[in-house]
Short mmCIF file of C-alpha atoms and ligand atoms in Angstrom, two decimals:
data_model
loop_
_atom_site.label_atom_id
_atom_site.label_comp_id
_atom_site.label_asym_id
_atom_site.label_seq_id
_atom_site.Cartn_x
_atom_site.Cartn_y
_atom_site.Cartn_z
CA UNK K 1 -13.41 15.30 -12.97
CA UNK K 2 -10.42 12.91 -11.96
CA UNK K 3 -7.39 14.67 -11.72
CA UNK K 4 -4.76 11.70 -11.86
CA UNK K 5 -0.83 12.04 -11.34
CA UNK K 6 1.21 9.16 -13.40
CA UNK K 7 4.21 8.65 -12.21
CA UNK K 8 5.88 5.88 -13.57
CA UNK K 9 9.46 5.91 -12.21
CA UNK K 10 12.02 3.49 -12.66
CA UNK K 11 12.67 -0.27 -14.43
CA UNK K 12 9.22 -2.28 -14.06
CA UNK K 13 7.26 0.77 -12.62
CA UNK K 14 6.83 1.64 -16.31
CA UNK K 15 5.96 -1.71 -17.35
CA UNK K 16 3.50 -2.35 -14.41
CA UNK K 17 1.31 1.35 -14.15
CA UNK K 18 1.48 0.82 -18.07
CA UNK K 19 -1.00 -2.13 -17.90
CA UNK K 20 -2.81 -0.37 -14.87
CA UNK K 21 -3.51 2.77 -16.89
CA UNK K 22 -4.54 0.45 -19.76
CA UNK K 23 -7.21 -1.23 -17.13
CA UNK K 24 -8.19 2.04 -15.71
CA UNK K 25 -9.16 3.66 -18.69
CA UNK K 26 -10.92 1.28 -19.71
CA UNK K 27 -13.36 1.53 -16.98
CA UNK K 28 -13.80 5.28 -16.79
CA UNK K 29 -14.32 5.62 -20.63
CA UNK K 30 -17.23 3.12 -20.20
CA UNK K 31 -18.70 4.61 -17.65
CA UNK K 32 -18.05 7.97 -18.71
CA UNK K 33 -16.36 9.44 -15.98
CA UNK K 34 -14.25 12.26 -16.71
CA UNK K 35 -10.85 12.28 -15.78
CA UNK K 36 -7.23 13.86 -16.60
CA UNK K 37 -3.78 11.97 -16.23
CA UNK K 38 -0.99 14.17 -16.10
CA UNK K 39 2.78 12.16 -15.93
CA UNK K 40 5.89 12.98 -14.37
CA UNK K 41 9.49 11.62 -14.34
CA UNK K 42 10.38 10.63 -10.51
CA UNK K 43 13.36 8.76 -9.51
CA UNK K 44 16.08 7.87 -11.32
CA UNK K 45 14.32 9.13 -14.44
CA UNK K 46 14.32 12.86 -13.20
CA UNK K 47 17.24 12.73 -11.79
CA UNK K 48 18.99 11.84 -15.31
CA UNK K 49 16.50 14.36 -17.20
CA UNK K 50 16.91 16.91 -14.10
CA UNK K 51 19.86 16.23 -11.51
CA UNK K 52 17.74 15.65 -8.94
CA UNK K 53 15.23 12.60 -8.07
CA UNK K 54 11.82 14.98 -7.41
CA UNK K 55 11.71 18.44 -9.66
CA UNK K 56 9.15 21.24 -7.87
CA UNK K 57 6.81 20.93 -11.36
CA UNK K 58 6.66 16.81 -10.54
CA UNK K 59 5.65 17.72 -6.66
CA UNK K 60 3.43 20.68 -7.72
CA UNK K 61 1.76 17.95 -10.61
CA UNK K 62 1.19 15.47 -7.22
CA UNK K 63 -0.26 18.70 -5.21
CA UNK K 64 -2.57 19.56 -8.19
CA UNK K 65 -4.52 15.95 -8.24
CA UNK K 66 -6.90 14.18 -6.30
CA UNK K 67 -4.94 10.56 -6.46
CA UNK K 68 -1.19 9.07 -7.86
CA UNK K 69 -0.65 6.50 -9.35
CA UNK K 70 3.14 5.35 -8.41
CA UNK K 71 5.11 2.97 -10.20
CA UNK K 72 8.59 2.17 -8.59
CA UNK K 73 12.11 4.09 -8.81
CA UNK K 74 15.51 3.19 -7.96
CA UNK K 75 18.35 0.83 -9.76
CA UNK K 76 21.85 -0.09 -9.88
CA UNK K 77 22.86 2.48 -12.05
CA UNK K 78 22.00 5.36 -9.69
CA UNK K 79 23.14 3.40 -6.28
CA UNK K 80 26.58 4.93 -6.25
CA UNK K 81 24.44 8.58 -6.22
CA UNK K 82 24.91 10.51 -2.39
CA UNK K 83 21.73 9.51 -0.57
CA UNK K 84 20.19 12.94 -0.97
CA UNK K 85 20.03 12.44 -4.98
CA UNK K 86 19.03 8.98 -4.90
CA UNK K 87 16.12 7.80 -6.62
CA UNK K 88 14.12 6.72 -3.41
CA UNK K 89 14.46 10.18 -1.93
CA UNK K 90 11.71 10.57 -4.65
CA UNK K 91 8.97 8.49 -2.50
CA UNK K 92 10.09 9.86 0.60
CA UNK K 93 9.68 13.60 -1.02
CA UNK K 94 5.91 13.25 -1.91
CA UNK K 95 4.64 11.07 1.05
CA UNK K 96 6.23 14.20 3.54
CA UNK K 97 5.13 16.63 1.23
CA UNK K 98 1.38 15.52 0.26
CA UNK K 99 1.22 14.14 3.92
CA UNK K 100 0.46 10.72 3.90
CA UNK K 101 -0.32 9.86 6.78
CA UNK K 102 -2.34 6.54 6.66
CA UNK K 103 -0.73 3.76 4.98
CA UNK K 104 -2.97 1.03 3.68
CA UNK K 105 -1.66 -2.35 3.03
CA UNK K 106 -4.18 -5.17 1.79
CA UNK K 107 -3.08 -8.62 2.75
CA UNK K 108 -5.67 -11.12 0.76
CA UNK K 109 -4.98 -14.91 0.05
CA UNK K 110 -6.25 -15.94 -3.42
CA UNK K 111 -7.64 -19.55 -3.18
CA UNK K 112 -5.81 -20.37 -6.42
CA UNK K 113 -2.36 -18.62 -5.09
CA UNK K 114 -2.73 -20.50 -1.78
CA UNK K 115 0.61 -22.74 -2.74
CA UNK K 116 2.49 -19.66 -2.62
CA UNK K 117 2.12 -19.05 1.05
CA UNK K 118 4.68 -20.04 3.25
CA UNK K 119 1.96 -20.97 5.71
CA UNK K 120 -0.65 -23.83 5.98
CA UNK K 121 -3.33 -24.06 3.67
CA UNK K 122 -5.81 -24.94 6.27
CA UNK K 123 -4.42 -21.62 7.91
CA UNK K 124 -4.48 -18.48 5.43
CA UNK K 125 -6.86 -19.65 3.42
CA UNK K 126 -9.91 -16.90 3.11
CA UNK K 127 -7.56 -14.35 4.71
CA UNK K 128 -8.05 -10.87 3.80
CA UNK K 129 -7.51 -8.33 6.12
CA UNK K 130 -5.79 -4.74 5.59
CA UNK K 131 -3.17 -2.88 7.78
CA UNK K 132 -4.09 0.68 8.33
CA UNK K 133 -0.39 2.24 9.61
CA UNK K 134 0.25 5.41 11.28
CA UNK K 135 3.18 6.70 8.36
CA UNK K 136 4.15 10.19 9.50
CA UNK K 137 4.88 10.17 13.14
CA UNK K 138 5.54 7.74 16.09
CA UNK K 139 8.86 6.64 16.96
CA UNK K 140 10.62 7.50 12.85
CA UNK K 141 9.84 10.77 13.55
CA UNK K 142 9.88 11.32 17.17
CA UNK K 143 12.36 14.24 18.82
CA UNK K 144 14.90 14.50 20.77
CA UNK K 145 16.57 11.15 18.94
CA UNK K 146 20.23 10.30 18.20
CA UNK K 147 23.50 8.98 19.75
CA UNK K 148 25.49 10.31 22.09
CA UNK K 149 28.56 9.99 23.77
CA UNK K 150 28.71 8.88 27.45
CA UNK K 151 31.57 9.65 30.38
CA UNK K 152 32.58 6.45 30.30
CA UNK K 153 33.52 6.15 26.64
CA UNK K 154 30.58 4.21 25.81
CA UNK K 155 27.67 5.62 23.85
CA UNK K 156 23.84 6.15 24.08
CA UNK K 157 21.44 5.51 21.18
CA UNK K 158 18.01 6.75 21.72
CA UNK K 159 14.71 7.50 20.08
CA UNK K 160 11.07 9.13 21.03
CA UNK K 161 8.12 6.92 20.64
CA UNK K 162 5.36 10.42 20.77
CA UNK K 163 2.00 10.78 19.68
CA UNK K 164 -0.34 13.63 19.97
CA UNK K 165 -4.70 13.26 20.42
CA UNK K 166 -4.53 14.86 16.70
CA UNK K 167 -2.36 12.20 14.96
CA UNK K 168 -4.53 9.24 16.70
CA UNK K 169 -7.60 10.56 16.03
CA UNK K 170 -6.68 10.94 12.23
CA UNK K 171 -5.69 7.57 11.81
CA UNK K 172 -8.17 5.94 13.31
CA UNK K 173 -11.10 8.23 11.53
CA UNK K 174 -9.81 6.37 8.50
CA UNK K 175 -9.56 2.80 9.86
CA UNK K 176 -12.82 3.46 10.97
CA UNK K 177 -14.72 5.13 7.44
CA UNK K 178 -12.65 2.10 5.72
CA UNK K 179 -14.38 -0.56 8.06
CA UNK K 180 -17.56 0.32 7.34
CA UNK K 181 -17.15 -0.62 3.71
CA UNK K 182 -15.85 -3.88 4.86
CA UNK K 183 -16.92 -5.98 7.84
CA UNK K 184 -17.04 -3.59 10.47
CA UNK K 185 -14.55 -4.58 12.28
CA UNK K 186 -11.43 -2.44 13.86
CA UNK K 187 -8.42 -4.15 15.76
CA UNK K 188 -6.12 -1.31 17.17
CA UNK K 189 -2.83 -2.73 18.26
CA UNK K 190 -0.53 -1.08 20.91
CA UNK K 191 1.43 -1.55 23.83
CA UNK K 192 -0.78 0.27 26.41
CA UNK K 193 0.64 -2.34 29.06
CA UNK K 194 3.95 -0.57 28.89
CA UNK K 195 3.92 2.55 26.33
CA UNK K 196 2.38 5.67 27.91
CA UNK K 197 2.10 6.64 24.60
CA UNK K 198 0.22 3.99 22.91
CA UNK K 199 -1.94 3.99 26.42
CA UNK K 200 -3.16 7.81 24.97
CA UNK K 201 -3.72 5.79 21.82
CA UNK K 202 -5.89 3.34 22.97
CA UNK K 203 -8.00 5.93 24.61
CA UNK K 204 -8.24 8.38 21.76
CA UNK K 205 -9.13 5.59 19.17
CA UNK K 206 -11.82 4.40 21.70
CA UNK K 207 -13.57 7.83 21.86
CA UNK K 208 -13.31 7.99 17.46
CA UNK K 209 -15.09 4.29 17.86
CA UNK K 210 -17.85 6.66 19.72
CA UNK K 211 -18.98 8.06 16.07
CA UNK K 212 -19.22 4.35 14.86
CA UNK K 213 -21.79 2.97 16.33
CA UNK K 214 -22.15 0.34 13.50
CA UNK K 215 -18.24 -0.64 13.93
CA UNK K 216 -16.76 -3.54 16.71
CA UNK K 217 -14.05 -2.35 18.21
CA UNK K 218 -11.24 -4.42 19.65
CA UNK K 219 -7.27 -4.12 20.73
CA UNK K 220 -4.58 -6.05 21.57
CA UNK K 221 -1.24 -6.01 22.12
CA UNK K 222 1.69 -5.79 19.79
CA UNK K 223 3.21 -8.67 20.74
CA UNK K 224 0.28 -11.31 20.80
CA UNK K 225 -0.95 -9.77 17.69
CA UNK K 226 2.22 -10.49 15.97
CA UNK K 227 1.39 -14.53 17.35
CA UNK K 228 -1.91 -14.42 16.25
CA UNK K 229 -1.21 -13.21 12.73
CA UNK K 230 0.72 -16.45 12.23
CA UNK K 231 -2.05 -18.43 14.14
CA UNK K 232 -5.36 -17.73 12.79
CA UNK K 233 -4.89 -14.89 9.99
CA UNK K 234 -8.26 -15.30 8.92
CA UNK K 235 -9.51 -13.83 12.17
CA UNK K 236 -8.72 -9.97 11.45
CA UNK K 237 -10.28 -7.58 9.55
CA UNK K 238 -8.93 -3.96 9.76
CA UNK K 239 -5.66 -3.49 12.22
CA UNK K 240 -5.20 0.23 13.20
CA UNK K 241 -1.85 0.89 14.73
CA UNK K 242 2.00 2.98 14.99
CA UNK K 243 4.30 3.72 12.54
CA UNK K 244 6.32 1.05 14.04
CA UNK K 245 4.58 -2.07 14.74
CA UNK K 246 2.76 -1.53 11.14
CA UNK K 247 5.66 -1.40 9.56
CA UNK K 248 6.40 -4.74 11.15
CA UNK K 249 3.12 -6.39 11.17
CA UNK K 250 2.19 -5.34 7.61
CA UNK K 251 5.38 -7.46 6.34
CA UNK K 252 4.41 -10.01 8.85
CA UNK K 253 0.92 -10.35 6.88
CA UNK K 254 2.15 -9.64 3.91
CA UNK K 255 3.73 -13.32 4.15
CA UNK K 256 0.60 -14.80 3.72
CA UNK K 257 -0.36 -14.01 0.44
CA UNK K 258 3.03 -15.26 -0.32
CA UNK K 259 3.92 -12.99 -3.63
CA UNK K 260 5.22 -9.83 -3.27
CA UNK K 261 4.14 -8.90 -7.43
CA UNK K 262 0.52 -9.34 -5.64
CA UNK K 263 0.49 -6.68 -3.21
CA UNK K 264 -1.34 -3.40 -3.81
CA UNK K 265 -0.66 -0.55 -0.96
CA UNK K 266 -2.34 3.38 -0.63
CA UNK K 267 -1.26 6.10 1.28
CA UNK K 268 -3.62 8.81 2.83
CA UNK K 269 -4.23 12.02 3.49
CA UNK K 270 -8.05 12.44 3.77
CA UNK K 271 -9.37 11.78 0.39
CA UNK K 272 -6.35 12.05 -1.38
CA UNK K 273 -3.59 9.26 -2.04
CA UNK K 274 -0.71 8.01 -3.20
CA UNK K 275 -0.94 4.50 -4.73
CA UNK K 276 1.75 1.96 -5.08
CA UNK K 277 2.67 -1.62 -5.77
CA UNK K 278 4.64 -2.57 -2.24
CA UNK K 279 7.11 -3.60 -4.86
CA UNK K 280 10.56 -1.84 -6.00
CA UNK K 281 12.01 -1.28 -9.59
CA UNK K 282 12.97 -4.91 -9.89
CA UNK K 283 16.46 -4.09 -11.89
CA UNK K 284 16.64 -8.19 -12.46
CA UNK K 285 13.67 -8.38 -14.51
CA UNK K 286 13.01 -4.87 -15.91
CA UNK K 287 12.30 -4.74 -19.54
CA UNK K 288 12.03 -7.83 -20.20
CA UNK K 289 8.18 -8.54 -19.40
CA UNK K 290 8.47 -10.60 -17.00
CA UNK K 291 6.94 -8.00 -14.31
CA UNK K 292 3.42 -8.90 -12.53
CA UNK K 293 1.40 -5.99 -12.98
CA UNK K 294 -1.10 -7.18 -10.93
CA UNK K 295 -0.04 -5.59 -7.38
CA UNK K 296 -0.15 -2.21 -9.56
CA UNK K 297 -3.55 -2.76 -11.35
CA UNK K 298 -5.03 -3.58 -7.50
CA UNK K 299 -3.33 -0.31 -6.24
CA UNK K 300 -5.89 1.28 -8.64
CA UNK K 301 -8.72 -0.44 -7.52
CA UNK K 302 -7.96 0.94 -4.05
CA UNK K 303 -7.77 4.57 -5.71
CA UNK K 304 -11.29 4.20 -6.91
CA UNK K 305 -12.17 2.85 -3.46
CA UNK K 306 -10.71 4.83 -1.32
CA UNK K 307 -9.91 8.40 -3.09
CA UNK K 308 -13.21 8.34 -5.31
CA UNK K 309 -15.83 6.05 -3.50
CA UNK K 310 -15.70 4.24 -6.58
CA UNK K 311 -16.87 1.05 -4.96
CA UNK K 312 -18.59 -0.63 -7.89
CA UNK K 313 -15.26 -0.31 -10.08
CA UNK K 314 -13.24 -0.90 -7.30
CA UNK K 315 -14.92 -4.55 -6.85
CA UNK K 316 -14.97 -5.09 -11.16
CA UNK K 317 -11.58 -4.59 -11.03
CA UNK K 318 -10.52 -6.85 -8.15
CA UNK K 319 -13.10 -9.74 -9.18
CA UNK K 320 -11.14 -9.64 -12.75
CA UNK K 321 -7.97 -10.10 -10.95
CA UNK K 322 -9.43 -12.90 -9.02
CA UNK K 323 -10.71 -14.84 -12.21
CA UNK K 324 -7.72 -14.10 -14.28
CA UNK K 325 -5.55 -16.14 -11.46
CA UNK K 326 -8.60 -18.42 -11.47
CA UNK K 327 -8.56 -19.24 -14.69
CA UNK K 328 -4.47 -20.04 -14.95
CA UNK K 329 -2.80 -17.09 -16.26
CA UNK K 330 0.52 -16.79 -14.14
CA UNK K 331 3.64 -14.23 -14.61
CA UNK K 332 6.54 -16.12 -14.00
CA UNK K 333 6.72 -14.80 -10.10
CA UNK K 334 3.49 -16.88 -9.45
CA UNK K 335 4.07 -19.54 -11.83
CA UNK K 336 5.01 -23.17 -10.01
CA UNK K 337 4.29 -24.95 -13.15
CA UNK K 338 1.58 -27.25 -12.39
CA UNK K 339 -0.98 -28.35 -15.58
CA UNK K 340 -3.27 -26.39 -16.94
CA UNK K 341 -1.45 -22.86 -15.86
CA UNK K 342 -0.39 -20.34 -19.01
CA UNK K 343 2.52 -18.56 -17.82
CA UNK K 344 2.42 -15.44 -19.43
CA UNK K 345 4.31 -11.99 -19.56
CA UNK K 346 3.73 -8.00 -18.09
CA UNK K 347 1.37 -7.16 -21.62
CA UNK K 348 -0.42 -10.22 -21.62
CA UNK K 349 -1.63 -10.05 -17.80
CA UNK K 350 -2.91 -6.71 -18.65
CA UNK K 351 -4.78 -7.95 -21.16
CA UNK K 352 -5.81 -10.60 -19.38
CA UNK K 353 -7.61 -8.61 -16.97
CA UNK K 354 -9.05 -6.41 -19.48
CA UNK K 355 -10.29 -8.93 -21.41
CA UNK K 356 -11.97 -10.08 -17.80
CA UNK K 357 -13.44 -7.09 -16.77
CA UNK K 358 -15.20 -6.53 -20.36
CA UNK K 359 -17.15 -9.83 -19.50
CA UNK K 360 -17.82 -8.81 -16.18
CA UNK K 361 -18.95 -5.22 -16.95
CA UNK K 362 -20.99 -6.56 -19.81
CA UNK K 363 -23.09 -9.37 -17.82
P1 NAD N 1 12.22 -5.29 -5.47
O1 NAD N 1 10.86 -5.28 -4.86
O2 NAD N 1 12.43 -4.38 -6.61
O3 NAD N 1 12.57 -6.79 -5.94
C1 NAD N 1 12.70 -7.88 -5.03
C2 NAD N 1 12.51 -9.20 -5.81
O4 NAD N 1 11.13 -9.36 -6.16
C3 NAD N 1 13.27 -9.24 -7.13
O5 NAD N 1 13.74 -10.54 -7.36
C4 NAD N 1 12.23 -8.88 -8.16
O6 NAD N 1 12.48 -9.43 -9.44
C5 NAD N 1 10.97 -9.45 -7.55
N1 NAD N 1 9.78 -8.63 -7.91
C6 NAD N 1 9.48 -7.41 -7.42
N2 NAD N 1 8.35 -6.97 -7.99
C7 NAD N 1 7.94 -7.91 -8.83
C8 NAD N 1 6.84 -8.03 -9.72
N3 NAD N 1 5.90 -7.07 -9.85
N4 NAD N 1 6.74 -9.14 -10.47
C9 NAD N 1 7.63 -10.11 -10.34
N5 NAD N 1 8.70 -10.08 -9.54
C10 NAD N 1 8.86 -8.98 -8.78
O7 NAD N 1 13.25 -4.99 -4.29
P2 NAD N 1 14.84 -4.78 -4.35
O8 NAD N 1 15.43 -5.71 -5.36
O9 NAD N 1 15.28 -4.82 -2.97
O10 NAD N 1 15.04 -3.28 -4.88
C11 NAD N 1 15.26 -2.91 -6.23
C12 NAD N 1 15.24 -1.40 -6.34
O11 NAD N 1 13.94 -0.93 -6.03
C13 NAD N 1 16.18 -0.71 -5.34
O12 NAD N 1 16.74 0.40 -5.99
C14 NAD N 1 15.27 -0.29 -4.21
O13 NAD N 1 15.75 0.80 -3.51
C15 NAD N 1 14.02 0.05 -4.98
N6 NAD N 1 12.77 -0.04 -4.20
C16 NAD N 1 11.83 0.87 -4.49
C17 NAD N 1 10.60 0.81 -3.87
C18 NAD N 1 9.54 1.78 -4.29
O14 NAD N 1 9.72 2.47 -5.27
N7 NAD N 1 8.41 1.84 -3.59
C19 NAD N 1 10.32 -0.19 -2.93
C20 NAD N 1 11.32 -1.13 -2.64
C21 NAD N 1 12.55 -1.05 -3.31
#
């Protein structure tokens, strides 16, 4: 048995995990795979049913299941909140809470997307690599950190970059059991020429590499990586590294695929996740189907993959994506207008792939 969280959230997150659920269910009816979805208001939405942006029953709902599904929360109408009430708070409550600690961000190029890319063709096409990112600790986290007055009158701003043998070894256990289901390949970035602390990292994610045989392990520094991302983005496969630089390179590679309505993203804790368009609540286009579910409808694929070793779905579901794009259908974030593209809205995507993966799962 599945035990799914829905939660929706705020402006397109309800149009977007809408068509998700739609293509979800689908699959797991056919193949008869039992499952439960139980929803919850986050965000803005509880805090105008329930004063505040995550209730205990919508965090003991997330606690209860095996994956969520996560739409999007905040808006306009809930900016002038105090920060503590604010929708976002929401997403910051159940990634501390669950304990998230490995954030996964795909970064594929679609052949027939490749216009959207800022970059050369010749350059990101065939890239597909994905950013595993150290989420709960590292420098964000790190004690003793603030600012502080000096004798002079001036003032001192500082931060802890700390990571202990346990938090290493966790993240890279799960770069590691991802790579083998893709090319066997692990990059771990850090600054070991300078950082004491990402020097322990290298080490420890080294002697995890020990228990993968099978797996290539390489590293490299923050900075070149950062150049090389740009340079040949097709070369990289998995990318283990901090809090910090994957929270930098992960928007760095994100660039390639060009559209940010394409971009799935999961976050770990073992087994269990938390999974998310990289996407907000889009306040400029909400309700008015203009949304691209797609980014939200790949975030499932990665539940199935990565929560449920759903592989086979996993790969239906992101080969429909694929052929819908292949075969024209374009919200109006990926549309440039060239002949023979339908432009088409949030519903009719949905359908789209639906209507894609009952070929596919029939052949
Ligand atoms: P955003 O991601 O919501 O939107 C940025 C731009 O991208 C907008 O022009 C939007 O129309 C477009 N866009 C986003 N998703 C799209 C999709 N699926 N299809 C087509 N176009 C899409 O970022 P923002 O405007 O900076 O933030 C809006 C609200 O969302 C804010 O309240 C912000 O705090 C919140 N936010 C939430 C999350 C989250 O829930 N994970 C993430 C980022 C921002």
């Amino acid at each position: 048995m599945m035990k799914l969280a829905l939660f929706a959230g705020d402006g397109i997150g309800i149009e977007v995990t809408k068509e998700a659920v739609k293509v979800l269910k689908y699959l797991l009816d056919l193949n008869s795979i039992n499952y439960e979805i139980e929803e919850g208001l986050v965000g803005g939405a509880s805090y105008d049913a329930y004063g505040k942006p995550l209730t205990d029953e919508t965090l003991k709902i997330a606690k209860d299941s095996d994956a969520v599904i996560f739409g999007a929360v905040g808006g306009t109408k809930w900016e002038p909140l105090p920060i503590e009430l604010r929708p976002e708070k929401a997403l910051l409550g159940l990634r501390y809470e669950l304990d998230l600690y490995a954030n996964l961000r795909p970064a594929k190029v679609y052949d027939d997307l490749i216009d959207a890319s800022p970059l050369k063709k010749n350059i990101v096409g065939g890239t597909d690599m994905l950013i595993v990112r150290e989420l709960t600790g590292g420098i964000y986290f790190g004690q003793p950190r603030g600012v502080e007055d000096l004798p002079d009158g001036s003032k001192k701003g500082f931060n802890t970059l700390v990571y202990t043998t346990k938090e290493i070894e966790r993240i890279a256990k799960i770069a590691f059991d991802i790579s083998m289901k893709r090319r066997k390949k692990v990059l771990s970035v850090d600054k070991a020429n300078v950082l004491e602390s990402t020097e322990l990292w290298r080490n420890v994610v080294a002697n995890v590499s020990k228990s993968y045989p099978e797996v290539e392990l390489s590293n490299m520094y923050v900075d070149n990586c950062s150049m090389q991302l740009i340079k040949q983005p097709t070369s990289f496969d998995v990318i283990v590294t901090t809090n910090l630089f994957g929270d930098i390179l992960s928007d760095e590679a994100s660039m390639a695929s060009g559209s940010i309505g394409m971009l799935p993203s999961a976050s770990l804790n073992g087994k269990k996740g938390m999974y998310e368009p990289i996407h907000g609540s889009a306040p400029d286009i909400a309700g008015q189907n203009k949304a691209n579910p797609l980014a939200t409808i790949l975030s499932v694929a990665m539940m199935l993959r990565y929560s449920f070793d759903e592989d086979n779905l996993a790969d239906y579901i992101e080969k429909s994506v694929e052929n819908v794009i292949k075969n024209g259908y374009r919200t109006p974030d990926i549309y440039s207008g060239a002949a023979g593209l339908k432009l088409v809205g949030t519903s009719q995507m949905g359908e789209a792939v639906l209507s894609e993966l009952k070929n596919a799962v029939h052949v």
